[in-house]
mmCIF file of C-alpha atoms (C1' of nucleotides) in Angstrom:
data_model
loop_
_atom_site.group_PDB
_atom_site.id
_atom_site.type_symbol
_atom_site.label_atom_id
_atom_site.label_comp_id
_atom_site.label_asym_id
_atom_site.label_seq_id
_atom_site.Cartn_x
_atom_site.Cartn_y
_atom_site.Cartn_z
ATOM 1 C CA UNK A 1 0.000 0.000 0.000
ATOM 2 C CA UNK A 2 1.272 3.404 -0.917
ATOM 3 C CA UNK A 3 0.211 6.693 0.603
ATOM 4 C CA UNK A 4 0.530 9.983 -1.166
ATOM 5 C CA UNK A 5 1.444 13.350 0.335
ATOM 6 C CA UNK A 6 -2.068 13.867 1.651
ATOM 7 C CA UNK A 7 -2.111 10.413 3.184
ATOM 8 C CA UNK A 8 -4.726 8.908 0.891
ATOM 9 C CA UNK A 9 -4.245 5.458 -0.553
ATOM 10 C CA UNK A 10 -3.344 5.605 -4.205
ATOM 11 C CA UNK A 11 -2.695 3.003 -6.832
ATOM 12 C CA UNK A 12 0.670 3.146 -8.455
ATOM 13 C CA UNK A 13 0.135 2.393 -12.112
ATOM 14 C CA UNK A 14 2.025 -0.812 -12.664
ATOM 15 C CA UNK A 15 4.092 -1.313 -15.742
ATOM 16 C CA UNK A 16 2.536 -3.700 -18.227
ATOM 17 C CA UNK A 17 4.735 -2.787 -21.118
ATOM 18 C CA UNK A 18 6.228 -6.248 -21.401
ATOM 19 C CA UNK A 19 2.868 -7.897 -21.916
ATOM 20 C CA UNK A 20 1.901 -5.238 -24.442
ATOM 21 C CA UNK A 21 5.104 -5.742 -26.372
ATOM 22 C CA UNK A 22 4.543 -9.491 -26.299
ATOM 23 C CA UNK A 23 1.053 -9.065 -27.678
ATOM 24 C CA UNK A 24 2.265 -6.815 -30.488
ATOM 25 C CA UNK A 25 4.971 -9.271 -31.392
ATOM 26 C CA UNK A 26 2.520 -12.170 -31.367
ATOM 27 C CA UNK A 27 0.218 -10.201 -33.626
ATOM 28 C CA UNK A 28 2.976 -9.143 -36.000
ATOM 29 C CA UNK A 29 4.255 -12.674 -36.233
ATOM 30 C CA UNK A 30 0.830 -14.154 -36.963
ATOM 31 C CA UNK A 31 -0.072 -11.455 -39.482
ATOM 32 C CA UNK A 32 3.206 -11.951 -41.268
ATOM 33 C CA UNK A 33 2.667 -15.681 -41.638
ATOM 34 C CA UNK A 34 -1.019 -15.337 -42.413
ATOM 35 C CA UNK A 35 -0.255 -12.822 -45.158
ATOM 36 C CA UNK A 36 2.350 -15.125 -46.596
ATOM 37 C CA UNK A 37 -0.020 -18.090 -46.635
ATOM 38 C CA UNK A 38 -2.738 -15.919 -48.146
ATOM 39 C CA UNK A 39 -0.428 -14.794 -50.943
ATOM 40 C CA UNK A 40 0.696 -18.283 -51.742
ATOM 41 C CA UNK A 41 -2.838 -19.681 -51.742
ATOM 42 C CA UNK A 42 -3.936 -16.994 -54.170
ATOM 43 C CA UNK A 43 -0.862 -17.286 -56.370
ATOM 44 C CA UNK A 44 -0.782 -21.035 -56.513
ATOM 45 C CA UNK A 45 -4.446 -22.042 -56.311
ATOM 46 C CA UNK A 46 -6.430 -18.830 -56.676
ATOM 47 C CA UNK A 47 -8.233 -19.544 -53.438
ATOM 48 C CA UNK A 48 -8.825 -17.307 -50.436
ATOM 49 C CA UNK A 49 -7.701 -18.155 -46.910
ATOM 50 C CA UNK A 50 -11.215 -18.306 -45.429
ATOM 51 C CA UNK A 51 -12.252 -20.773 -48.111
ATOM 52 C CA UNK A 52 -9.171 -22.897 -47.425
ATOM 53 C CA UNK A 53 -9.800 -22.787 -43.685
ATOM 54 C CA UNK A 54 -13.401 -23.830 -44.063
ATOM 55 C CA UNK A 55 -12.447 -26.729 -46.310
ATOM 56 C CA UNK A 56 -9.768 -27.734 -43.777
ATOM 57 C CA UNK A 57 -12.411 -27.979 -41.062
ATOM 58 C CA UNK A 58 -14.612 -30.125 -43.277
ATOM 59 C CA UNK A 59 -11.754 -32.387 -44.323
ATOM 60 C CA UNK A 60 -11.434 -33.396 -40.686
ATOM 61 C CA UNK A 61 -15.146 -34.248 -40.491
ATOM 62 C CA UNK A 62 -16.004 -36.739 -43.251
ATOM 63 C CA UNK A 63 -19.533 -37.132 -41.948
ATOM 64 C CA UNK A 64 -20.067 -33.372 -42.165
ATOM 65 C CA UNK A 65 -20.636 -30.503 -39.785
ATOM 66 C CA UNK A 66 -23.397 -28.026 -39.143
ATOM 67 C CA UNK A 67 -22.849 -24.348 -39.828
ATOM 68 C CA UNK A 68 -22.809 -23.721 -36.087
ATOM 69 C CA UNK A 69 -20.044 -26.255 -35.622
ATOM 70 C CA UNK A 70 -18.010 -24.523 -38.299
ATOM 71 C CA UNK A 71 -18.736 -21.135 -36.793
ATOM 72 C CA UNK A 72 -17.485 -22.247 -33.379
ATOM 73 C CA UNK A 73 -14.413 -24.048 -34.698
ATOM 74 C CA UNK A 74 -13.364 -21.172 -36.925
ATOM 75 C CA UNK A 75 -14.236 -18.592 -34.273
ATOM 76 C CA UNK A 76 -16.212 -16.451 -36.699
ATOM 77 C CA UNK A 77 -19.809 -15.263 -36.726
ATOM 78 C CA UNK A 78 -22.752 -17.256 -38.017
ATOM 79 C CA UNK A 79 -23.555 -14.817 -40.772
ATOM 80 C CA UNK A 80 -20.017 -15.055 -42.012
ATOM 81 C CA UNK A 81 -20.254 -18.818 -42.402
ATOM 82 C CA UNK A 82 -23.553 -18.526 -44.252
ATOM 83 C CA UNK A 83 -21.918 -16.430 -46.967
ATOM 84 C CA UNK A 84 -18.766 -18.517 -47.178
ATOM 85 C CA UNK A 85 -20.737 -21.750 -47.510
ATOM 86 C CA UNK A 86 -23.004 -20.208 -50.122
ATOM 87 C CA UNK A 87 -20.059 -19.441 -52.368
ATOM 88 C CA UNK A 88 -18.400 -22.813 -51.818
ATOM 89 C CA UNK A 89 -21.604 -24.688 -52.625
ATOM 90 C CA UNK A 90 -21.970 -22.509 -55.722
ATOM 91 C CA UNK A 91 -18.451 -23.442 -56.859
ATOM 92 C CA UNK A 92 -19.109 -27.145 -56.318
ATOM 93 C CA UNK A 93 -16.720 -27.669 -53.416
ATOM 94 C CA UNK A 94 -19.392 -28.259 -50.801
ATOM 95 C CA UNK A 95 -22.515 -30.309 -50.460
ATOM 96 C CA UNK A 96 -25.283 -29.012 -48.235
ATOM 97 C CA UNK A 97 -28.417 -30.626 -46.880
ATOM 98 C CA UNK A 98 -30.857 -30.140 -44.070
ATOM 99 C CA UNK A 99 -30.215 -32.323 -41.043
ATOM 100 C CA UNK A 100 -32.621 -35.221 -40.566
ATOM 101 C CA UNK A 101 -32.548 -34.868 -36.826
ATOM 102 C CA UNK A 102 -32.964 -31.089 -36.659
ATOM 103 C CA UNK A 103 -34.586 -29.234 -39.487
ATOM 104 C CA UNK A 104 -33.008 -25.951 -38.404
ATOM 105 C CA UNK A 105 -29.553 -27.320 -39.005
ATOM 106 C CA UNK A 106 -27.697 -27.498 -42.322
ATOM 107 C CA UNK A 107 -25.099 -30.245 -42.655
ATOM 108 C CA UNK A 108 -22.274 -29.431 -45.038
ATOM 109 C CA UNK A 109 -19.623 -31.741 -46.457
ATOM 110 C CA UNK A 110 -16.841 -31.594 -48.996
ATOM 111 C CA UNK A 111 -17.878 -32.950 -52.373
ATOM 112 C CA UNK A 112 -15.568 -35.475 -53.985
ATOM 113 C CA UNK A 113 -14.111 -32.717 -56.155
ATOM 114 C CA UNK A 114 -13.863 -30.393 -53.177
ATOM 115 C CA UNK A 115 -11.980 -32.960 -51.142
ATOM 116 C CA UNK A 116 -9.589 -33.730 -53.959
ATOM 117 C CA UNK A 117 -8.824 -30.081 -54.478
ATOM 118 C CA UNK A 118 -8.362 -29.483 -50.770
ATOM 119 C CA UNK A 119 -5.954 -32.394 -50.400
ATOM 120 C CA UNK A 120 -3.922 -31.070 -53.289
ATOM 121 C CA UNK A 121 -3.720 -27.631 -51.666
ATOM 122 C CA UNK A 122 -3.136 -28.981 -48.170
ATOM 123 C CA UNK A 123 -0.113 -30.996 -49.259
ATOM 124 C CA UNK A 124 1.642 -27.872 -50.522
ATOM 125 C CA UNK A 125 0.391 -25.781 -47.662
ATOM 126 C CA UNK A 126 2.106 -28.114 -45.223
ATOM 127 C CA UNK A 127 5.404 -27.603 -47.022
ATOM 128 C CA UNK A 128 5.003 -23.825 -46.919
ATOM 129 C CA UNK A 129 4.422 -23.913 -43.189
ATOM 130 C CA UNK A 130 7.422 -26.175 -42.676
ATOM 131 C CA UNK A 131 9.513 -23.722 -44.659
ATOM 132 C CA UNK A 132 8.170 -20.670 -42.832
ATOM 133 C CA UNK A 133 9.017 -22.240 -39.455
ATOM 134 C CA UNK A 134 12.167 -23.775 -40.893
ATOM 135 C CA UNK A 135 14.701 -22.029 -38.669
ATOM 136 C CA UNK A 136 13.096 -23.265 -35.473
ATOM 137 C CA UNK A 137 14.636 -26.304 -33.826
ATOM 138 C CA UNK A 138 12.410 -29.173 -32.667
ATOM 139 C CA UNK A 139 13.025 -27.896 -29.164
ATOM 140 C CA UNK A 140 11.895 -24.387 -30.151
ATOM 141 C CA UNK A 141 8.726 -25.875 -31.593
ATOM 142 C CA UNK A 142 7.979 -27.849 -28.447
ATOM 143 C CA UNK A 143 8.652 -24.852 -26.240
ATOM 144 C CA UNK A 144 6.454 -22.577 -28.332
ATOM 145 C CA UNK A 145 3.660 -25.133 -28.260
ATOM 146 C CA UNK A 146 3.868 -25.237 -24.496
ATOM 147 C CA UNK A 147 3.940 -21.477 -24.022
ATOM 148 C CA UNK A 148 1.135 -20.858 -26.484
ATOM 149 C CA UNK A 149 -1.001 -23.456 -24.737
ATOM 150 C CA UNK A 150 -0.426 -21.620 -21.502
ATOM 151 C CA UNK A 151 -1.202 -18.305 -23.184
ATOM 152 C CA UNK A 152 -4.421 -19.668 -24.646
ATOM 153 C CA UNK A 153 -5.542 -20.944 -21.270
ATOM 154 C CA UNK A 154 -4.769 -17.605 -19.677
ATOM 155 C CA UNK A 155 -6.685 -15.716 -22.359
ATOM 156 C CA UNK A 156 -9.670 -18.027 -22.081
ATOM 157 C CA UNK A 157 -9.755 -17.546 -18.349
ATOM 158 C CA UNK A 158 -9.664 -13.776 -18.793
ATOM 159 C CA UNK A 159 -12.385 -13.842 -21.452
ATOM 160 C CA UNK A 160 -14.562 -16.054 -19.294
ATOM 161 C CA UNK A 161 -14.156 -13.750 -16.301
ATOM 162 C CA UNK A 162 -15.259 -10.764 -18.396
ATOM 163 C CA UNK A 163 -18.467 -12.318 -19.645
ATOM 164 C CA UNK A 164 -19.708 -13.403 -16.247
ATOM 165 C CA UNK B 1 18.803 -41.164 -50.828
ATOM 166 C CA UNK B 2 16.007 -43.655 -51.312
ATOM 167 C CA UNK B 3 15.388 -45.729 -54.412
ATOM 168 C CA UNK B 4 12.028 -47.160 -55.333
ATOM 169 C CA UNK B 5 11.287 -50.529 -56.920
ATOM 170 C CA UNK B 6 12.221 -49.248 -60.356
ATOM 171 C CA UNK B 7 15.463 -47.775 -59.041
ATOM 172 C CA UNK B 8 14.562 -44.123 -59.487
ATOM 173 C CA UNK B 9 15.310 -41.600 -56.794
ATOM 174 C CA UNK B 10 12.185 -40.636 -54.860
ATOM 175 C CA UNK B 11 11.517 -38.196 -52.081
ATOM 176 C CA UNK B 12 10.065 -39.627 -48.953
ATOM 177 C CA UNK B 13 7.411 -37.189 -47.823
ATOM 178 C CA UNK B 14 8.730 -35.869 -44.548
ATOM 179 C CA UNK B 15 6.449 -35.271 -41.623
ATOM 180 C CA UNK B 16 5.748 -31.600 -40.991
ATOM 181 C CA UNK B 17 2.817 -32.141 -38.703
ATOM 182 C CA UNK B 18 4.524 -30.472 -35.758
ATOM 183 C CA UNK B 19 5.015 -27.209 -37.597
ATOM 184 C CA UNK B 20 1.437 -27.301 -38.850
ATOM 185 C CA UNK B 21 0.102 -27.866 -35.342
ATOM 186 C CA UNK B 22 2.269 -25.033 -34.081
ATOM 187 C CA UNK B 23 0.909 -22.727 -36.755
ATOM 188 C CA UNK B 24 -2.674 -23.633 -35.921
ATOM 189 C CA UNK B 25 -2.062 -23.044 -32.241
ATOM 190 C CA UNK B 26 -0.416 -19.709 -32.919
ATOM 191 C CA UNK B 27 -3.374 -18.709 -35.055
ATOM 192 C CA UNK B 28 -5.937 -19.864 -32.525
ATOM 193 C CA UNK B 29 -4.165 -18.044 -29.748
ATOM 194 C CA UNK B 30 -3.930 -14.786 -31.666
ATOM 195 C CA UNK B 31 -7.532 -14.962 -32.884
ATOM 196 C CA UNK B 32 -8.737 -15.614 -29.373
ATOM 197 C CA UNK B 33 -6.960 -12.595 -27.961
ATOM 198 C CA UNK B 34 -7.757 -10.398 -30.932
ATOM 199 C CA UNK B 35 -11.447 -11.265 -30.633
ATOM 200 C CA UNK B 36 -11.357 -10.491 -26.945
ATOM 201 C CA UNK B 37 -9.714 -7.106 -27.505
ATOM 202 C CA UNK B 38 -12.151 -6.366 -30.310
ATOM 203 C CA UNK B 39 -15.127 -7.132 -28.059
ATOM 204 C CA UNK B 40 -13.838 -4.983 -25.232
ATOM 205 C CA UNK B 41 -13.039 -2.050 -27.527
ATOM 206 C CA UNK B 42 -16.539 -2.159 -28.941
ATOM 207 C CA UNK B 43 -18.225 -2.652 -25.583
ATOM 208 C CA UNK B 44 -16.237 -0.069 -23.723
ATOM 209 C CA UNK B 45 -15.489 2.590 -26.335
ATOM 210 C CA UNK B 46 -17.585 1.665 -29.378
ATOM 211 C CA UNK B 47 -14.492 1.653 -31.532
ATOM 212 C CA UNK B 48 -13.251 -0.951 -33.994
ATOM 213 C CA UNK B 49 -9.869 -2.629 -33.741
ATOM 214 C CA UNK B 50 -8.533 -1.247 -37.059
ATOM 215 C CA UNK B 51 -9.370 2.287 -35.933
ATOM 216 C CA UNK B 52 -7.632 1.700 -32.609
ATOM 217 C CA UNK B 53 -4.584 0.236 -34.339
ATOM 218 C CA UNK B 54 -4.314 3.154 -36.715
ATOM 219 C CA UNK B 55 -4.573 5.647 -33.884
ATOM 220 C CA UNK B 56 -1.904 3.683 -31.986
ATOM 221 C CA UNK B 57 0.483 4.082 -34.903
ATOM 222 C CA UNK B 58 -0.162 7.809 -35.046
ATOM 223 C CA UNK B 59 0.226 8.240 -31.306
ATOM 224 C CA UNK B 60 3.813 7.091 -31.702
ATOM 225 C CA UNK B 61 4.451 9.669 -34.430
ATOM 226 C CA UNK B 62 3.535 13.146 -33.131
ATOM 227 C CA UNK B 63 4.834 14.766 -36.290
ATOM 228 C CA UNK B 64 2.580 12.599 -38.407
ATOM 229 C CA UNK B 65 2.941 9.817 -40.937
ATOM 230 C CA UNK B 66 2.106 9.358 -44.590
ATOM 231 C CA UNK B 67 -0.501 6.829 -45.631
ATOM 232 C CA UNK B 68 2.260 4.642 -47.030
ATOM 233 C CA UNK B 69 4.051 4.638 -43.696
ATOM 234 C CA UNK B 70 0.870 3.542 -42.011
ATOM 235 C CA UNK B 71 0.228 0.928 -44.646
ATOM 236 C CA UNK B 72 3.685 -0.594 -44.144
ATOM 237 C CA UNK B 73 3.572 -0.470 -40.365
ATOM 238 C CA UNK B 74 0.130 -2.011 -40.146
ATOM 239 C CA UNK B 75 0.894 -4.501 -42.904
ATOM 240 C CA UNK B 76 -2.316 -3.746 -44.769
ATOM 241 C CA UNK B 77 -3.002 -2.574 -48.296
ATOM 242 C CA UNK B 78 -2.930 1.054 -49.398
ATOM 243 C CA UNK B 79 -6.592 1.100 -50.359
ATOM 244 C CA UNK B 80 -7.468 -0.164 -46.930
ATOM 245 C CA UNK B 81 -5.711 2.749 -45.252
ATOM 246 C CA UNK B 82 -7.388 5.241 -47.558
ATOM 247 C CA UNK B 83 -10.814 4.141 -46.342
ATOM 248 C CA UNK B 84 -9.850 3.937 -42.686
ATOM 249 C CA UNK B 85 -8.331 7.414 -42.709
ATOM 250 C CA UNK B 86 -11.345 8.838 -44.514
ATOM 251 C CA UNK B 87 -13.640 7.697 -41.728
ATOM 252 C CA UNK B 88 -11.314 8.848 -38.950
ATOM 253 C CA UNK B 89 -10.934 12.296 -40.498
ATOM 254 C CA UNK B 90 -14.703 12.412 -40.855
ATOM 255 C CA UNK B 91 -15.161 11.638 -37.153
ATOM 256 C CA UNK B 92 -12.644 14.313 -36.139
ATOM 257 C CA UNK B 93 -9.941 11.985 -34.805
ATOM 258 C CA UNK B 94 -7.449 12.673 -37.568
ATOM 259 C CA UNK B 95 -6.033 15.662 -39.324
ATOM 260 C CA UNK B 96 -4.887 15.292 -42.909
ATOM 261 C CA UNK B 97 -2.877 17.536 -45.188
ATOM 262 C CA UNK B 98 -0.773 17.224 -48.301
ATOM 263 C CA UNK B 99 2.946 17.002 -47.667
ATOM 264 C CA UNK B 100 4.964 20.100 -48.462
ATOM 265 C CA UNK B 101 7.901 18.092 -49.674
ATOM 266 C CA UNK B 102 5.983 15.606 -51.817
ATOM 267 C CA UNK B 103 2.632 16.513 -53.217
ATOM 268 C CA UNK B 104 1.713 12.875 -53.758
ATOM 269 C CA UNK B 105 1.879 12.201 -50.038
ATOM 270 C CA UNK B 106 -0.798 12.841 -47.446
ATOM 271 C CA UNK B 107 0.430 13.452 -43.904
ATOM 272 C CA UNK B 108 -2.004 12.425 -41.188
ATOM 273 C CA UNK B 109 -1.896 13.197 -37.476
ATOM 274 C CA UNK B 110 -4.086 12.709 -34.451
ATOM 275 C CA UNK B 111 -6.140 15.760 -33.615
ATOM 276 C CA UNK B 112 -6.081 16.944 -30.028
ATOM 277 C CA UNK B 113 -9.415 15.233 -29.448
ATOM 278 C CA UNK B 114 -8.238 12.128 -31.244
ATOM 279 C CA UNK B 115 -5.113 11.914 -29.115
ATOM 280 C CA UNK B 116 -7.030 12.404 -25.895
ATOM 281 C CA UNK B 117 -9.498 9.693 -26.810
ATOM 282 C CA UNK B 118 -6.752 7.318 -27.857
ATOM 283 C CA UNK B 119 -4.822 7.801 -24.600
ATOM 284 C CA UNK B 120 -7.961 7.067 -22.652
ATOM 285 C CA UNK B 121 -8.529 3.861 -24.573
ATOM 286 C CA UNK B 122 -4.875 2.829 -24.559
ATOM 287 C CA UNK B 123 -4.660 3.013 -20.773
ATOM 288 C CA UNK B 124 -7.458 0.477 -20.374
ATOM 289 C CA UNK B 125 -6.259 -1.580 -23.286
ATOM 290 C CA UNK B 126 -2.936 -2.090 -21.540
ATOM 291 C CA UNK B 127 -4.717 -3.453 -18.484
ATOM 292 C CA UNK B 128 -6.744 -5.852 -20.593
ATOM 293 C CA UNK B 129 -3.612 -7.205 -22.210
ATOM 294 C CA UNK B 130 -1.919 -7.578 -18.828
ATOM 295 C CA UNK B 131 -4.947 -9.516 -17.614
ATOM 296 C CA UNK B 132 -5.148 -11.689 -20.714
ATOM 297 C CA UNK B 133 -1.489 -12.688 -20.356
ATOM 298 C CA UNK B 134 -1.818 -12.726 -16.575
ATOM 299 C CA UNK B 135 -0.962 -16.381 -15.995
ATOM 300 C CA UNK B 136 2.384 -16.116 -17.738
ATOM 301 C CA UNK B 137 5.438 -15.681 -15.554
ATOM 302 C CA UNK B 138 8.021 -13.024 -16.427
ATOM 303 C CA UNK B 139 10.192 -15.863 -17.610
ATOM 304 C CA UNK B 140 7.419 -17.166 -19.870
ATOM 305 C CA UNK B 141 7.069 -13.697 -21.342
ATOM 306 C CA UNK B 142 10.781 -13.400 -22.029
ATOM 307 C CA UNK B 143 10.920 -16.845 -23.557
ATOM 308 C CA UNK B 144 7.913 -16.188 -25.787
ATOM 309 C CA UNK B 145 9.428 -12.908 -26.916
ATOM 310 C CA UNK B 146 12.593 -14.708 -27.881
ATOM 311 C CA UNK B 147 10.876 -17.556 -29.721
ATOM 312 C CA UNK B 148 8.503 -15.237 -31.568
ATOM 313 C CA UNK B 149 11.413 -13.077 -32.680
ATOM 314 C CA UNK B 150 13.067 -16.183 -34.058
ATOM 315 C CA UNK B 151 9.806 -17.225 -35.728
ATOM 316 C CA UNK B 152 9.379 -13.812 -37.286
ATOM 317 C CA UNK B 153 12.897 -13.874 -38.676
ATOM 318 C CA UNK B 154 12.344 -17.340 -40.092
ATOM 319 C CA UNK B 155 9.066 -16.300 -41.721
ATOM 320 C CA UNK B 156 10.611 -13.179 -43.206
ATOM 321 C CA UNK B 157 13.425 -15.201 -44.663
ATOM 322 C CA UNK B 158 10.948 -17.629 -46.207
ATOM 323 C CA UNK B 159 8.824 -14.806 -47.612
ATOM 324 C CA UNK B 160 11.828 -13.075 -49.041
ATOM 325 C CA UNK B 161 13.019 -16.273 -50.717
ATOM 326 C CA UNK B 162 9.643 -16.732 -52.396
ATOM 327 C CA UNK B 163 9.476 -13.270 -53.921
ATOM 328 C CA UNK B 164 12.896 -13.423 -55.511
ATOM 329 C "C1'" DC C 1 16.436 18.020 -70.372
ATOM 330 C "C1'" DC C 2 13.668 13.877 -71.161
ATOM 331 C "C1'" DA C 3 11.969 9.367 -71.186
ATOM 332 C "C1'" DT C 4 11.200 5.819 -68.070
ATOM 333 C "C1'" DA C 5 10.529 3.828 -63.786
ATOM 334 C "C1'" DT C 6 8.961 4.214 -59.273
ATOM 335 C "C1'" DT C 7 6.236 5.873 -55.599
ATOM 336 C "C1'" DT C 8 1.890 7.616 -53.500
ATOM 337 C "C1'" DC C 9 -2.574 7.527 -53.309
ATOM 338 C "C1'" DT C 10 -7.443 6.592 -55.004
ATOM 339 C "C1'" DT C 11 -10.853 3.841 -57.034
ATOM 340 C "C1'" DT C 12 -13.320 -0.357 -58.091
ATOM 341 C "C1'" DA C 13 -14.999 -5.022 -57.601
ATOM 342 C "C1'" DA C 14 -15.322 -8.950 -55.030
ATOM 343 C "C1'" DG C 15 -15.039 -11.029 -50.846
ATOM 344 C "C1'" DT C 16 -14.800 -11.192 -45.761
ATOM 345 C "C1'" DT C 17 -16.402 -9.820 -41.288
ATOM 346 C "C1'" DT C 18 -19.229 -8.227 -37.557
ATOM 347 C "C1'" DC C 19 -23.432 -7.033 -35.193
ATOM 348 C "C1'" DA C 20 -28.159 -6.844 -34.804
ATOM 349 C "C1'" DA C 21 -32.570 -8.165 -36.016
ATOM 350 C "C1'" DG C 22 -35.551 -11.541 -37.715
ATOM 351 C "C1'" DT C 23 -37.441 -16.390 -38.935
ATOM 352 C "C1'" DA C 24 -37.969 -21.112 -38.075
ATOM 353 C "C1'" DA C 25 -37.394 -25.222 -35.331
ATOM 354 C "C1'" DT C 26 -36.516 -27.401 -31.045
ATOM 355 C "C1'" DT C 27 -36.257 -27.881 -26.056
ATOM 356 C "C1'" DG C 28 -37.722 -27.478 -21.290
ATOM 357 C "C1'" DG C 29 -40.786 -26.481 -17.683
ATOM 358 C "C1'" DC C 30 -45.285 -26.664 -16.089
ATOM 359 C "C1'" DG D 1 -50.159 -30.135 -24.587
ATOM 360 C "C1'" DC D 2 -48.531 -25.426 -24.410
ATOM 361 C "C1'" DC D 3 -45.737 -21.397 -23.658
ATOM 362 C "C1'" DA D 4 -41.281 -19.441 -23.092
ATOM 363 C "C1'" DA D 5 -36.575 -19.772 -23.834
ATOM 364 C "C1'" DT D 6 -33.063 -21.373 -26.597
ATOM 365 C "C1'" DT D 7 -30.787 -22.712 -30.799
ATOM 366 C "C1'" DA D 8 -29.762 -22.617 -35.969
ATOM 367 C "C1'" DC D 9 -29.598 -20.052 -39.552
ATOM 368 C "C1'" DT D 10 -30.447 -15.963 -42.735
ATOM 369 C "C1'" DT D 11 -30.615 -11.227 -43.861
ATOM 370 C "C1'" DG D 12 -29.125 -6.402 -44.016
ATOM 371 C "C1'" DA D 13 -26.149 -2.559 -43.077
ATOM 372 C "C1'" DA D 14 -21.751 -0.924 -42.264
ATOM 373 C "C1'" DA D 15 -17.075 -1.584 -42.037
ATOM 374 C "C1'" DC D 16 -12.893 -3.877 -43.328
ATOM 375 C "C1'" DT D 17 -9.819 -6.127 -46.675
ATOM 376 C "C1'" DT D 18 -7.460 -7.331 -50.770
ATOM 377 C "C1'" DA D 19 -5.862 -7.175 -55.530
ATOM 378 C "C1'" DA D 20 -5.670 -4.738 -59.567
ATOM 379 C "C1'" DA D 21 -5.809 -0.791 -62.340
ATOM 380 C "C1'" DG D 22 -5.237 3.947 -62.882
ATOM 381 C "C1'" DA D 23 -3.813 9.005 -61.951
ATOM 382 C "C1'" DA D 24 -0.497 12.197 -60.329
ATOM 383 C "C1'" DA D 25 4.025 13.418 -58.693
ATOM 384 C "C1'" DT D 26 8.685 12.368 -58.078
ATOM 385 C "C1'" DA D 27 13.105 10.025 -58.902
ATOM 386 C "C1'" DT D 28 16.495 8.031 -62.010
ATOM 387 C "C1'" DG D 29 19.603 7.451 -65.810
ATOM 388 C "C1'" DG D 30 21.029 8.750 -69.907
#
DNA sequence: CCATATTTCTTTAAGTTTCAAGTAATTGGC
DNA sequence: GCCAATTACTTGAAACTTAAAGAAATATGG
């Protein structure tokens, strides 16, 4: 506790510059890589990152997902997914049908063509990522994984506390 | 070197799953925090993240910056900055004038009101970030800083190699 | 000086994104 | 069964974003 000249309790503003700098670096780093992946996807396959990301989610769910599932997994809004799916159905990459169990829900899946195209893109994408992280040692990778897991948990805790 | 049944050299596809998982975790982590900051900025100050980011750049440059400077620093396209600045001039946060030295260039600065509002927001923003990263020890922070710097350098090298 | 290249910024089109409001279907409590 | 709350999705408005093309000013190299 600190008392000022008139003997009232005051809060000394603590220094949080380190955390701020960390956040800016995290953001810079992610934006740099994301921009690079975006460029390569456009150059090489003429596809946007959101489309690629959505197809990646569906590739992991052969039996399909609802739009809400996708929305939660991708951490984007419902309305966003509606538009994305619309365009991907239009271009023949996705198949969409109303759920048998719940007529509110739309189940979407990769079409055969969509899956083939995604696999083709994903194979190269994996090489790009390996190259982008190429200067990191296996130990660096492990350590980053650990610290980012801890960061994620901390952020989730903070977000949860805010919305309660 | 590996030879297949017909005695031609083939590449064994190496496993890059670790790097891919690291990238996904990095992305998830950043999106989580970015979404949280975005929510709080809207809730608390009714301001968008891009506006806040632009004002943050200008706060560090009292003498002003050109649109190109901003574009490079924020790692976004020129056209994007044009629109952002338009709206911030409109709302009285920014002042804009043509450069004396180079009549192509527009120099933008925070107005007095814009600076005051930014400082008010930035003070809270710093506390949010400190809270979000709150479970990380000082050592964690240092280590993350180091590993992200290494990651950034690696990504820049990879990007540079591609565009040559 | 002059032609060419580069830089700065704007504009356009298409796509992405959010929030908020609205519709339709389901669930839960009574 | 019925009503209220919740859930799934769509729609609409505004903002953000990019890539690409173009206009204006400046820089560069004969």
